[in-house]
C-alpha positions as protocol buffer text, in pm:
chain_id: "A"
residue {
  index: 1
  type: MET
  ca { x: -3371 y: 4665 z: -1341 }
}
residue {
  index: 2
  type: LYS
  ca { x: -3292 y: 4860 z: -1022 }
}
residue {
  index: 3
  type: ARG
  ca { x: -3456 y: 4583 z: -814 }
}
residue {
  index: 4
  type: PHE
  ca { x: -3239 y: 4323 z: -990 }
}
residue {
  index: 5
  type: LEU
  ca { x: -2918 y: 4519 z: -921 }
}
residue {
  index: 6
  type: PHE
  ca { x: -3020 y: 4563 z: -556 }
}
residue {
  index: 7
  type: LEU
  ca { x: -3081 y: 4190 z: -513 }
}
residue {
  index: 8
  type: PHE
  ca { x: -2749 y: 4107 z: -682 }
}
residue {
  index: 9
  type: LEU
  ca { x: -2555 y: 4341 z: -449 }
}
residue {
  index: 10
  type: LEU
  ca { x: -2735 y: 4202 z: -143 }
}
residue {
  index: 11
  type: ILE
  ca { x: -2650 y: 3842 z: -238 }
}
residue {
  index: 12
  type: PHE
  ca { x: -2284 y: 3935 z: -300 }
}
residue {
  index: 13
  type: ILE
  ca { x: -2254 y: 4108 z: 42 }
}
residue {
  index: 14
  type: LEU
  ca { x: -2418 y: 3818 z: 226 }
}
residue {
  index: 15
  type: ASP
  ca { x: -2189 y: 3572 z: 50 }
}
residue {
  index: 16
  type: GLY
  ca { x: -1883 y: 3760 z: 168 }
}
residue {
  index: 17
  type: MET
  ca { x: -2014 y: 3774 z: 525 }
}
residue {
  index: 18
  type: THR
  ca { x: -2070 y: 3397 z: 546 }
}
residue {
  index: 19
  type: GLY
  ca { x: -1699 y: 3333 z: 476 }
}
residue {
  index: 20
  type: CYS
  ca { x: -1774 y: 3050 z: 231 }
}
residue {
  index: 21
  type: GLY
  ca { x: -1629 y: 3203 z: -82 }
}
residue {
  index: 22
  type: GLN
  ca { x: -1348 y: 3046 z: -287 }
}
residue {
  index: 23
  type: ASP
  ca { x: -1084 y: 3247 z: -95 }
}
residue {
  index: 24
  type: ASN
  ca { x: -1158 y: 3032 z: 210 }
}
residue {
  index: 25
  type: PHE
  ca { x: -1045 y: 2716 z: 34 }
}
residue {
  index: 26
  type: ARG
  ca { x: -703 y: 2595 z: -72 }
}
residue {
  index: 27
  type: ILE
  ca { x: -597 y: 2327 z: -315 }
}
residue {
  index: 28
  type: ASP
  ca { x: -433 y: 2024 z: -158 }
}
residue {
  index: 29
  type: LYS
  ca { x: -218 y: 1919 z: -454 }
}
residue {
  index: 30
  type: GLU
  ca { x: -111 y: 1590 z: -296 }
}
residue {
  index: 31
  type: LYS
  ca { x: -472 y: 1478 z: -248 }
}
residue {
  index: 32
  type: ASN
  ca { x: -601 y: 1664 z: -555 }
}
residue {
  index: 33
  type: LYS
  ca { x: -898 y: 1829 z: -385 }
}
residue {
  index: 34
  type: PHE
  ca { x: -1015 y: 2144 z: -207 }
}
residue {
  index: 35
  type: VAL
  ca { x: -968 y: 2170 z: 168 }
}
residue {
  index: 36
  type: GLU
  ca { x: -1146 y: 2441 z: 366 }
}
residue {
  index: 37
  type: ILE
  ca { x: -907 y: 2678 z: 542 }
}
residue {
  index: 38
  type: GLY
  ca { x: -928 y: 2655 z: 919 }
}
residue {
  index: 39
  type: LYS
  ca { x: -1059 y: 2298 z: 911 }
}
residue {
  index: 40
  type: LYS
  ca { x: -855 y: 1982 z: 936 }
}
residue {
  index: 41
  type: ASP
  ca { x: -871 y: 1740 z: 649 }
}
residue {
  index: 42
  type: SER
  ca { x: -1084 y: 1453 z: 774 }
}
residue {
  index: 43
  type: THR
  ca { x: -943 y: 1206 z: 520 }
}
residue {
  index: 44
  type: PRO
  ca { x: -764 y: 934 z: 724 }
}
residue {
  index: 45
  type: PRO
  ca { x: -397 y: 878 z: 641 }
}
residue {
  index: 46
  type: ASN
  ca { x: -309 y: 563 z: 456 }
}
residue {
  index: 47
  type: SER
  ca { x: -153 y: 268 z: 637 }
}
residue {
  index: 48
  type: ARG
  ca { x: 202 y: 367 z: 544 }
}
residue {
  index: 49
  type: GLU
  ca { x: 157 y: 713 z: 697 }
}
residue {
  index: 50
  type: MET
  ca { x: 8 y: 561 z: 1012 }
}
residue {
  index: 51
  type: ALA
  ca { x: 295 y: 314 z: 1044 }
}
residue {
  index: 52
  type: ALA
  ca { x: 549 y: 593 z: 1004 }
}
residue {
  index: 53
  type: ALA
  ca { x: 406 y: 798 z: 1291 }
}
residue {
  index: 54
  type: PRO
  ca { x: 243 y: 586 z: 1564 }
}
residue {
  index: 55
  type: GLU
  ca { x: 75 y: 769 z: 1851 }
}
residue {
  index: 56
  type: ASN
  ca { x: 326 y: 642 z: 2106 }
}
residue {
  index: 57
  type: ALA
  ca { x: 633 y: 634 z: 1886 }
}
residue {
  index: 58
  type: GLU
  ca { x: 885 y: 638 z: 2171 }
}
residue {
  index: 59
  type: ASP
  ca { x: 709 y: 370 z: 2376 }
}
residue {
  index: 60
  type: ASP
  ca { x: 640 y: 143 z: 2081 }
}
residue {
  index: 61
  type: GLU
  ca { x: 965 y: 192 z: 1890 }
}
residue {
  index: 62
  type: LYS
  ca { x: 1118 y: -140 z: 1990 }
}
residue {
  index: 63
  type: ASN
  ca { x: 796 y: -330 z: 1927 }
}
residue {
  index: 64
  type: LEU
  ca { x: 738 y: -205 z: 1572 }
}
residue {
  index: 65
  type: LEU
  ca { x: 835 y: -452 z: 1302 }
}
residue {
  index: 66
  type: LEU
  ca { x: 1014 y: -309 z: 999 }
}
residue {
  index: 67
  type: ASN
  ca { x: 910 y: -464 z: 669 }
}
residue {
  index: 68
  type: ILE
  ca { x: 1178 y: -669 z: 500 }
}
residue {
  index: 69
  type: ASN
  ca { x: 1076 y: -876 z: 201 }
}
residue {
  index: 70
  type: ALA
  ca { x: 1224 y: -1223 z: 212 }
}
residue {
  index: 71
  type: PRO
  ca { x: 1256 y: -1424 z: -111 }
}
residue {
  index: 72
  type: ASP
  ca { x: 926 y: -1600 z: -41 }
}
residue {
  index: 73
  type: GLY
  ca { x: 745 y: -1268 z: 7 }
}
residue {
  index: 74
  type: THR
  ca { x: 711 y: -1286 z: 385 }
}
residue {
  index: 75
  type: VAL
  ca { x: 777 y: -988 z: 610 }
}
residue {
  index: 76
  type: LYS
  ca { x: 1052 y: -1008 z: 870 }
}
residue {
  index: 77
  type: TRP
  ca { x: 1210 y: -774 z: 1121 }
}
residue {
  index: 78
  type: GLY
  ca { x: 1578 y: -689 z: 1080 }
}
residue {
  index: 79
  type: PHE
  ca { x: 1812 y: -513 z: 1322 }
}
residue {
  index: 80
  type: ALA
  ca { x: 2001 y: -185 z: 1303 }
}
residue {
  index: 81
  type: MET
  ca { x: 2343 y: -126 z: 1457 }
}
residue {
  index: 82
  type: SER
  ca { x: 2180 y: 54 z: 1750 }
}
residue {
  index: 83
  type: ASP
  ca { x: 1966 y: -256 z: 1813 }
}
residue {
  index: 84
  type: ILE
  ca { x: 2272 y: -470 z: 1885 }
}
residue {
  index: 85
  type: CYS
  ca { x: 2424 y: -243 z: 2147 }
}
residue {
  index: 86
  type: SER
  ca { x: 2384 y: -340 z: 2511 }
}
residue {
  index: 87
  type: GLY
  ca { x: 2268 y: -69 z: 2748 }
}
residue {
  index: 88
  type: LYS
  ca { x: 2342 y: 175 z: 2462 }
}
residue {
  index: 89
  type: LYS
  ca { x: 2706 y: 63 z: 2473 }
}
residue {
  index: 90
  type: PRO
  ca { x: 2833 y: -67 z: 2137 }
}
residue {
  index: 91
  type: LEU
  ca { x: 2968 y: -420 z: 2121 }
}
residue {
  index: 92
  type: LEU
  ca { x: 3114 y: -402 z: 1769 }
}
residue {
  index: 93
  type: ASN
  ca { x: 3400 y: -201 z: 1620 }
}
residue {
  index: 94
  type: ILE
  ca { x: 3521 y: -71 z: 1955 }
}
residue {
  index: 95
  type: THR
  ca { x: 3881 y: -81 z: 2068 }
}
residue {
  index: 96
  type: TYR
  ca { x: 4002 y: -297 z: 2353 }
}
residue {
  index: 97
  type: LYS
  ca { x: 4066 y: 22 z: 2548 }
}
residue {
  index: 98
  type: LYS
  ca { x: 3706 y: 136 z: 2495 }
}
residue {
  index: 99
  type: LEU
  ca { x: 3576 y: -210 z: 2586 }
}
residue {
  index: 100
  type: VAL
  ca { x: 3754 y: -197 z: 2920 }
}
residue {
  index: 101
  type: GLN
  ca { x: 3624 y: 155 z: 2982 }
}
residue {
  index: 102
  type: SER
  ca { x: 3267 y: 42 z: 2908 }
}
residue {
  index: 103
  type: PHE
  ca { x: 3256 y: -301 z: 3071 }
}
residue {
  index: 104
  type: GLY
  ca { x: 3566 y: -327 z: 3288 }
}
residue {
  index: 105
  type: LEU
  ca { x: 3847 y: -579 z: 3256 }
}
residue {
  index: 106
  type: PRO
  ca { x: 3741 y: -917 z: 3115 }
}
residue {
  index: 107
  type: ALA
  ca { x: 3690 y: -1194 z: 3368 }
}
residue {
  index: 108
  type: HIS
  ca { x: 3899 y: -1417 z: 3143 }
}
residue {
  index: 109
  type: MET
  ca { x: 4081 y: -1392 z: 2812 }
}
residue {
  index: 110
  type: ARG
  ca { x: 4135 y: -1694 z: 2589 }
}
residue {
  index: 111
  type: THR
  ca { x: 4301 y: -1736 z: 2249 }
}
residue {
  index: 112
  type: CYS
  ca { x: 4172 y: -1945 z: 1958 }
}
residue {
  index: 113
  type: LYS
  ca { x: 4405 y: -2087 z: 1697 }
}
residue {
  index: 114
  type: ILE
  ca { x: 4229 y: -2134 z: 1361 }
}
residue {
  index: 115
  type: ASN
  ca { x: 4342 y: -2301 z: 1042 }
}
residue {
  index: 116
  type: SER
  ca { x: 4149 y: -2134 z: 761 }
}
residue {
  index: 117
  type: PRO
  ca { x: 4060 y: -2350 z: 458 }
}
residue {
  index: 118
  type: ALA
  ca { x: 4211 y: -2078 z: 240 }
}
residue {
  index: 119
  type: ASP
  ca { x: 4550 y: -2117 z: 410 }
}
residue {
  index: 120
  type: GLY
  ca { x: 4795 y: -2405 z: 405 }
}
residue {
  index: 121
  type: PRO
  ca { x: 4782 y: -2677 z: 671 }
}
residue {
  index: 122
  type: ASP
  ca { x: 5063 y: -2514 z: 870 }
}
residue {
  index: 123
  type: THR
  ca { x: 4925 y: -2159 z: 864 }
}
residue {
  index: 124
  type: PHE
  ca { x: 4713 y: -2038 z: 1156 }
}
residue {
  index: 125
  type: GLU
  ca { x: 4520 y: -1727 z: 1252 }
}
residue {
  index: 126
  type: TYR
  ca { x: 4467 y: -1617 z: 1611 }
}
residue {
  index: 127
  type: TYR
  ca { x: 4162 y: -1471 z: 1784 }
}
residue {
  index: 128
  type: HIS
  ca { x: 4129 y: -1329 z: 2132 }
}
residue {
  index: 129
  type: ILE
  ca { x: 3798 y: -1381 z: 2314 }
}
residue {
  index: 130
  type: ALA
  ca { x: 3727 y: -1146 z: 2605 }
}
residue {
  index: 131
  type: GLU
  ca { x: 3489 y: -1319 z: 2846 }
}
residue {
  index: 132
  type: TYR
  ca { x: 3241 y: -1130 z: 3063 }
}
residue {
  index: 133
  type: PRO
  ca { x: 2944 y: -1264 z: 3261 }
}
residue {
  index: 134
  type: GLY
  ca { x: 2689 y: -1346 z: 2991 }
}
residue {
  index: 135
  type: MET
  ca { x: 2898 y: -1213 z: 2701 }
}
residue {
  index: 136
  type: GLU
  ca { x: 3203 y: -1288 z: 2488 }
}
residue {
  index: 137
  type: LEU
  ca { x: 3367 y: -1043 z: 2245 }
}
residue {
  index: 138
  type: GLU
  ca { x: 3621 y: -1137 z: 1979 }
}
residue {
  index: 139
  type: PHE
  ca { x: 3931 y: -963 z: 1850 }
}
residue {
  index: 140
  type: TYR
  ca { x: 4128 y: -1069 z: 1542 }
}
residue {
  index: 141
  type: SER
  ca { x: 4495 y: -1104 z: 1630 }
}
residue {
  index: 142
  type: GLY
  ca { x: 4639 y: -1192 z: 1288 }
}
residue {
  index: 143
  type: TYR
  ca { x: 4893 y: -1463 z: 1211 }
}
residue {
  index: 144
  type: GLN
  ca { x: 5122 y: -1397 z: 1507 }
}
residue {
  index: 145
  type: PRO
  ca { x: 5013 y: -1506 z: 1858 }
}
residue {
  index: 146
  type: LYS
  ca { x: 5018 y: -1252 z: 2140 }
}
residue {
  index: 147
  type: LYS
  ca { x: 4905 y: -1259 z: 2500 }
}
residue {
  index: 148
  type: GLN
  ca { x: 4615 y: -1012 z: 2467 }
}
residue {
  index: 149
  type: PRO
  ca { x: 4473 y: -752 z: 2229 }
}
residue {
  index: 150
  type: SER
  ca { x: 4649 y: -419 z: 2195 }
}
residue {
  index: 151
  type: GLU
  ca { x: 4460 y: -108 z: 2304 }
}
residue {
  index: 152
  type: THR
  ca { x: 4373 y: -28 z: 1941 }
}
residue {
  index: 153
  type: ASP
  ca { x: 4251 y: -375 z: 1836 }
}
residue {
  index: 154
  type: THR
  ca { x: 3876 y: -367 z: 1771 }
}
residue {
  index: 155
  type: THR
  ca { x: 3592 y: -612 z: 1833 }
}
residue {
  index: 156
  type: PHE
  ca { x: 3441 y: -774 z: 1527 }
}
residue {
  index: 157
  type: ARG
  ca { x: 3215 y: -1049 z: 1666 }
}
residue {
  index: 158
  type: PHE
  ca { x: 3030 y: -1128 z: 1987 }
}
residue {
  index: 159
  type: ASP
  ca { x: 2826 y: -1398 z: 2160 }
}
residue {
  index: 160
  type: LEU
  ca { x: 2566 y: -1354 z: 2431 }
}
residue {
  index: 161
  type: THR
  ca { x: 2605 y: -1654 z: 2657 }
}
residue {
  index: 162
  type: GLY
  ca { x: 2378 y: -1593 z: 2955 }
}
residue {
  index: 163
  type: ASN
  ca { x: 2093 y: -1393 z: 3102 }
}
residue {
  index: 164
  type: GLY
  ca { x: 2319 y: -1112 z: 3223 }
}
residue {
  index: 165
  type: GLN
  ca { x: 2331 y: -917 z: 2897 }
}
residue {
  index: 166
  type: ALA
  ca { x: 2051 y: -816 z: 2660 }
}
residue {
  index: 167
  type: LEU
  ca { x: 2064 y: -638 z: 2325 }
}
residue {
  index: 168
  type: ASP
  ca { x: 1892 y: -302 z: 2307 }
}
residue {
  index: 169
  type: CYS
  ca { x: 1634 y: -440 z: 2061 }
}
residue {
  index: 170
  type: GLY
  ca { x: 1517 y: -675 z: 2338 }
}
residue {
  index: 171
  type: LEU
  ca { x: 1675 y: -1000 z: 2222 }
}
residue {
  index: 172
  type: LYS
  ca { x: 1835 y: -1193 z: 2506 }
}
residue {
  index: 173
  type: VAL
  ca { x: 1931 y: -1539 z: 2620 }
}
residue {
  index: 174
  type: GLY
  ca { x: 1647 y: -1711 z: 2803 }
}
residue {
  index: 175
  type: MET
  ca { x: 1364 y: -1589 z: 2578 }
}
residue {
  index: 176
  type: THR
  ca { x: 1125 y: -1856 z: 2460 }
}
residue {
  index: 177
  type: VAL
  ca { x: 1087 y: -1916 z: 2088 }
}
residue {
  index: 178
  type: LYS
  ca { x: 731 y: -1784 z: 2117 }
}
residue {
  index: 179
  type: GLU
  ca { x: 854 y: -1461 z: 2276 }
}
residue {
  index: 180
  type: VAL
  ca { x: 1098 y: -1415 z: 1988 }
}
residue {
  index: 181
  type: THR
  ca { x: 838 y: -1472 z: 1717 }
}
residue {
  index: 182
  type: ASP
  ca { x: 571 y: -1264 z: 1893 }
}
residue {
  index: 183
  type: ARG
  ca { x: 804 y: -967 z: 1910 }
}
residue {
  index: 184
  type: PHE
  ca { x: 1022 y: -1002 z: 1601 }
}
residue {
  index: 185
  type: GLY
  ca { x: 805 y: -1194 z: 1356 }
}
residue {
  index: 186
  type: ASP
  ca { x: 767 y: -1556 z: 1259 }
}
residue {
  index: 187
  type: ARG
  ca { x: 1080 y: -1737 z: 1141 }
}
residue {
  index: 188
  type: ASN
  ca { x: 1197 y: -2092 z: 1094 }
}
residue {
  index: 189
  type: ILE
  ca { x: 1376 y: -2315 z: 1344 }
}
residue {
  index: 190
  type: TYR
  ca { x: 1644 y: -2517 z: 1164 }
}
residue {
  index: 191
  type: ASN
  ca { x: 1795 y: -2855 z: 1243 }
}
residue {
  index: 192
  type: LEU
  ca { x: 2171 y: -2795 z: 1231 }
}
residue {
  index: 193
  type: GLY
  ca { x: 2233 y: -3157 z: 1139 }
}
residue {
  index: 194
  type: ALA
  ca { x: 2021 y: -3131 z: 824 }
}
residue {
  index: 195
  type: GLU
  ca { x: 2180 y: -3141 z: 483 }
}
residue {
  index: 196
  type: GLU
  ca { x: 2062 y: -2922 z: 196 }
}
residue {
  index: 197
  type: LYS
  ca { x: 1880 y: -3217 z: 40 }
}
residue {
  index: 198
  type: ASP
  ca { x: 1682 y: -3265 z: 364 }
}
residue {
  index: 199
  type: THR
  ca { x: 1526 y: -2917 z: 364 }
}
residue {
  index: 200
  type: GLU
  ca { x: 1178 y: -2836 z: 238 }
}
residue {
  index: 201
  type: LYS
  ca { x: 1329 y: -2723 z: -92 }
}
residue {
  index: 202
  type: LYS
  ca { x: 1228 y: -2363 z: -33 }
}
residue {
  index: 203
  type: ILE
  ca { x: 1498 y: -2122 z: -149 }
}
residue {
  index: 204
  type: GLU
  ca { x: 1473 y: -1927 z: 176 }
}
residue {
  index: 205
  type: ASP
  ca { x: 1515 y: -2241 z: 387 }
}
residue {
  index: 206
  type: THR
  ca { x: 1827 y: -2342 z: 199 }
}
residue {
  index: 207
  type: TYR
  ca { x: 2009 y: -2011 z: 217 }
}
residue {
  index: 208
  type: GLU
  ca { x: 1911 y: -1943 z: 579 }
}
residue {
  index: 209
  type: LEU
  ca { x: 2038 y: -2283 z: 692 }
}
residue {
  index: 210
  type: ASN
  ca { x: 2361 y: -2232 z: 498 }
}
residue {
  index: 211
  type: ASP
  ca { x: 2406 y: -1885 z: 652 }
}
residue {
  index: 212
  type: ILE
  ca { x: 2357 y: -2025 z: 1002 }
}
residue {
  index: 213
  type: LYS
  ca { x: 2614 y: -2298 z: 946 }
}
residue {
  index: 214
  type: HIS
  ca { x: 2860 y: -2051 z: 797 }
}
residue {
  index: 215
  type: ILE
  ca { x: 2838 y: -1817 z: 1097 }
}
residue {
  index: 216
  type: LEU
  ca { x: 2889 y: -2105 z: 1338 }
}
residue {
  index: 217
  type: THR
  ca { x: 3188 y: -2256 z: 1155 }
}
residue {
  index: 218
  type: SER
  ca { x: 3372 y: -1978 z: 966 }
}
residue {
  index: 219
  type: HIS
  ca { x: 3697 y: -1897 z: 1149 }
}
residue {
  index: 220
  type: LYS
  ca { x: 3569 y: -2070 z: 1463 }
}
residue {
  index: 221
  type: PRO
  ca { x: 3699 y: -2367 z: 1663 }
}
residue {
  index: 222
  type: ALA
  ca { x: 3548 y: -2678 z: 1506 }
}
residue {
  index: 223
  type: ASP
  ca { x: 3368 y: -2792 z: 1820 }
}
residue {
  index: 224
  type: MET
  ca { x: 3256 y: -2454 z: 1955 }
}
residue {
  index: 225
  type: TYR
  ca { x: 2882 y: -2506 z: 1900 }
}
residue {
  index: 226
  type: ASN
  ca { x: 2863 y: -2884 z: 1873 }
}
residue {
  index: 227
  type: ASN
  ca { x: 2619 y: -2916 z: 2162 }
}
residue {
  index: 228
  type: TYR
  ca { x: 2345 y: -2728 z: 1977 }
}
residue {
  index: 229
  type: GLN
  ca { x: 2101 y: -2891 z: 1738 }
}
residue {
  index: 230
  type: LYS
  ca { x: 1851 y: -2613 z: 1656 }
}
residue {
  index: 231
  type: ALA
  ca { x: 1883 y: -2249 z: 1555 }
}
residue {
  index: 232
  type: MET
  ca { x: 1701 y: -1944 z: 1416 }
}
residue {
  index: 233
  type: ILE
  ca { x: 1848 y: -1648 z: 1228 }
}
residue {
  index: 234
  type: VAL
  ca { x: 1780 y: -1272 z: 1232 }
}
residue {
  index: 235
  type: TYR
  ca { x: 1937 y: -1055 z: 960 }
}
residue {
  index: 236
  type: ALA
  ca { x: 2049 y: -693 z: 969 }
}
residue {
  index: 237
  type: ASP
  ca { x: 1822 y: -450 z: 786 }
}
residue {
  index: 238
  type: PRO
  ca { x: 2031 y: -246 z: 537 }
}
residue {
  index: 239
  type: HIS
  ca { x: 1753 y: 13 z: 511 }
}
residue {
  index: 240
  type: LYS
  ca { x: 1814 y: 120 z: 872 }
}
residue {
  index: 241
  type: SER
  ca { x: 2162 y: 253 z: 794 }
}
residue {
  index: 242
  type: ASP
  ca { x: 2272 y: 551 z: 587 }
}
residue {
  index: 243
  type: GLU
  ca { x: 2598 y: 374 z: 512 }
}
residue {
  index: 244
  type: PRO
  ca { x: 2658 y: 53 z: 318 }
}
residue {
  index: 245
  type: VAL
  ca { x: 2617 y: -238 z: 559 }
}
residue {
  index: 246
  type: LYS
  ca { x: 2795 y: -570 z: 533 }
}
residue {
  index: 247
  type: ALA
  ca { x: 2582 y: -882 z: 553 }
}
residue {
  index: 248
  type: GLN
  ca { x: 2534 y: -932 z: 926 }
}
residue {
  index: 249
  type: ALA
  ca { x: 2314 y: -1168 z: 1123 }
}
residue {
  index: 250
  type: LEU
  ca { x: 2233 y: -1304 z: 1467 }
}
residue {
  index: 251
  type: VAL
  ca { x: 2206 y: -1679 z: 1510 }
}
residue {
  index: 252
  type: LEU
  ca { x: 1980 y: -1776 z: 1799 }
}
residue {
  index: 253
  type: LEU
  ca { x: 2083 y: -2118 z: 1928 }
}
residue {
  index: 254
  type: ILE
  ca { x: 1787 y: -2304 z: 2077 }
}
residue {
  index: 255
  type: LYS
  ca { x: 1763 y: -2553 z: 2363 }
}
residue {
  index: 256
  type: GLU
  ca { x: 1433 y: -2678 z: 2506 }
}
residue {
  index: 257
  type: SER
  ca { x: 1237 y: -2412 z: 2313 }
}
residue {
  index: 258
  type: LYS
  ca { x: 1444 y: -2128 z: 2458 }
}
residue {
  index: 259
  type: VAL
  ca { x: 1726 y: -1910 z: 2326 }
}
residue {
  index: 260
  type: ASP
  ca { x: 2043 y: -2048 z: 2490 }
}
residue {
  index: 261
  type: ARG
  ca { x: 2307 y: -1845 z: 2304 }
}
residue {
  index: 262
  type: ILE
  ca { x: 2313 y: -1555 z: 2054 }
}
residue {
  index: 263
  type: VAL
  ca { x: 2596 y: -1548 z: 1801 }
}
residue {
  index: 264
  type: PHE
  ca { x: 2672 y: -1243 z: 1588 }
}
residue {
  index: 265
  type: GLY
  ca { x: 2845 y: -1309 z: 1257 }
}
residue {
  index: 266
  type: TYR
  ca { x: 2882 y: -1242 z: 886 }
}
residue {
  index: 267
  type: PRO
  ca { x: 2690 y: -1501 z: 685 }
}
residue {
  index: 268
  type: THR
  ca { x: 2863 y: -1438 z: 352 }
}
residue {
  index: 269
  type: ALA
  ca { x: 3217 y: -1358 z: 469 }
}
residue {
  index: 270
  type: ASP
  ca { x: 3503 y: -1595 z: 389 }
}
């Protein structure tokens, strides 16, 4: 009996010295298993965890594609408001005073006179377009014409028209279609002359083509984009904003397999 007690005490002491008792383990409730204290869990993270924290997050941030489920189940990248700044300077919702502070005085200012379908034939709205090298920004002037925007009028649309300006997401005039799809995901090129009945009958094709046409024609001069036949569209990603986001999109107008103009607009606005 004494020998048995001696052996029991010896085993207990040795067990404590090895440091492998239950006190050296913790319960990982999320993974429902024991993990030894002082050792890293060797279980690899799942793909979602890996996507959320890439090794070179800062370097790769602009190249990561955010998942957006289109109606046909495909995955497409969508932009945030910070993506459509230029040199970290916002292009939208800034006053004319702020625009001049950020980019200098416009090289030219022109006014567009628009007859909206919702108004009578003799009722017109006016828009000011501030022209810069490679960029145009629009101000709504209301129903009364004036020479230029007031200091407090704000931008609500823009076009990139040349290689001088690039959006902070990397989109710019002069990119090839392949460069766009390699970086921002595959998307369709639409024939602007096509009617709804001429599309491939996919729901996505129909609404994307309609959205493109709406952006290019809604409250715009009738002939503003007549010299373009092909276009792609990139939508805003509402998940990238903490605030409710209006439907917003970029229309990439294509010539000779390159982006020739980028038009920001609201695809569902009247």
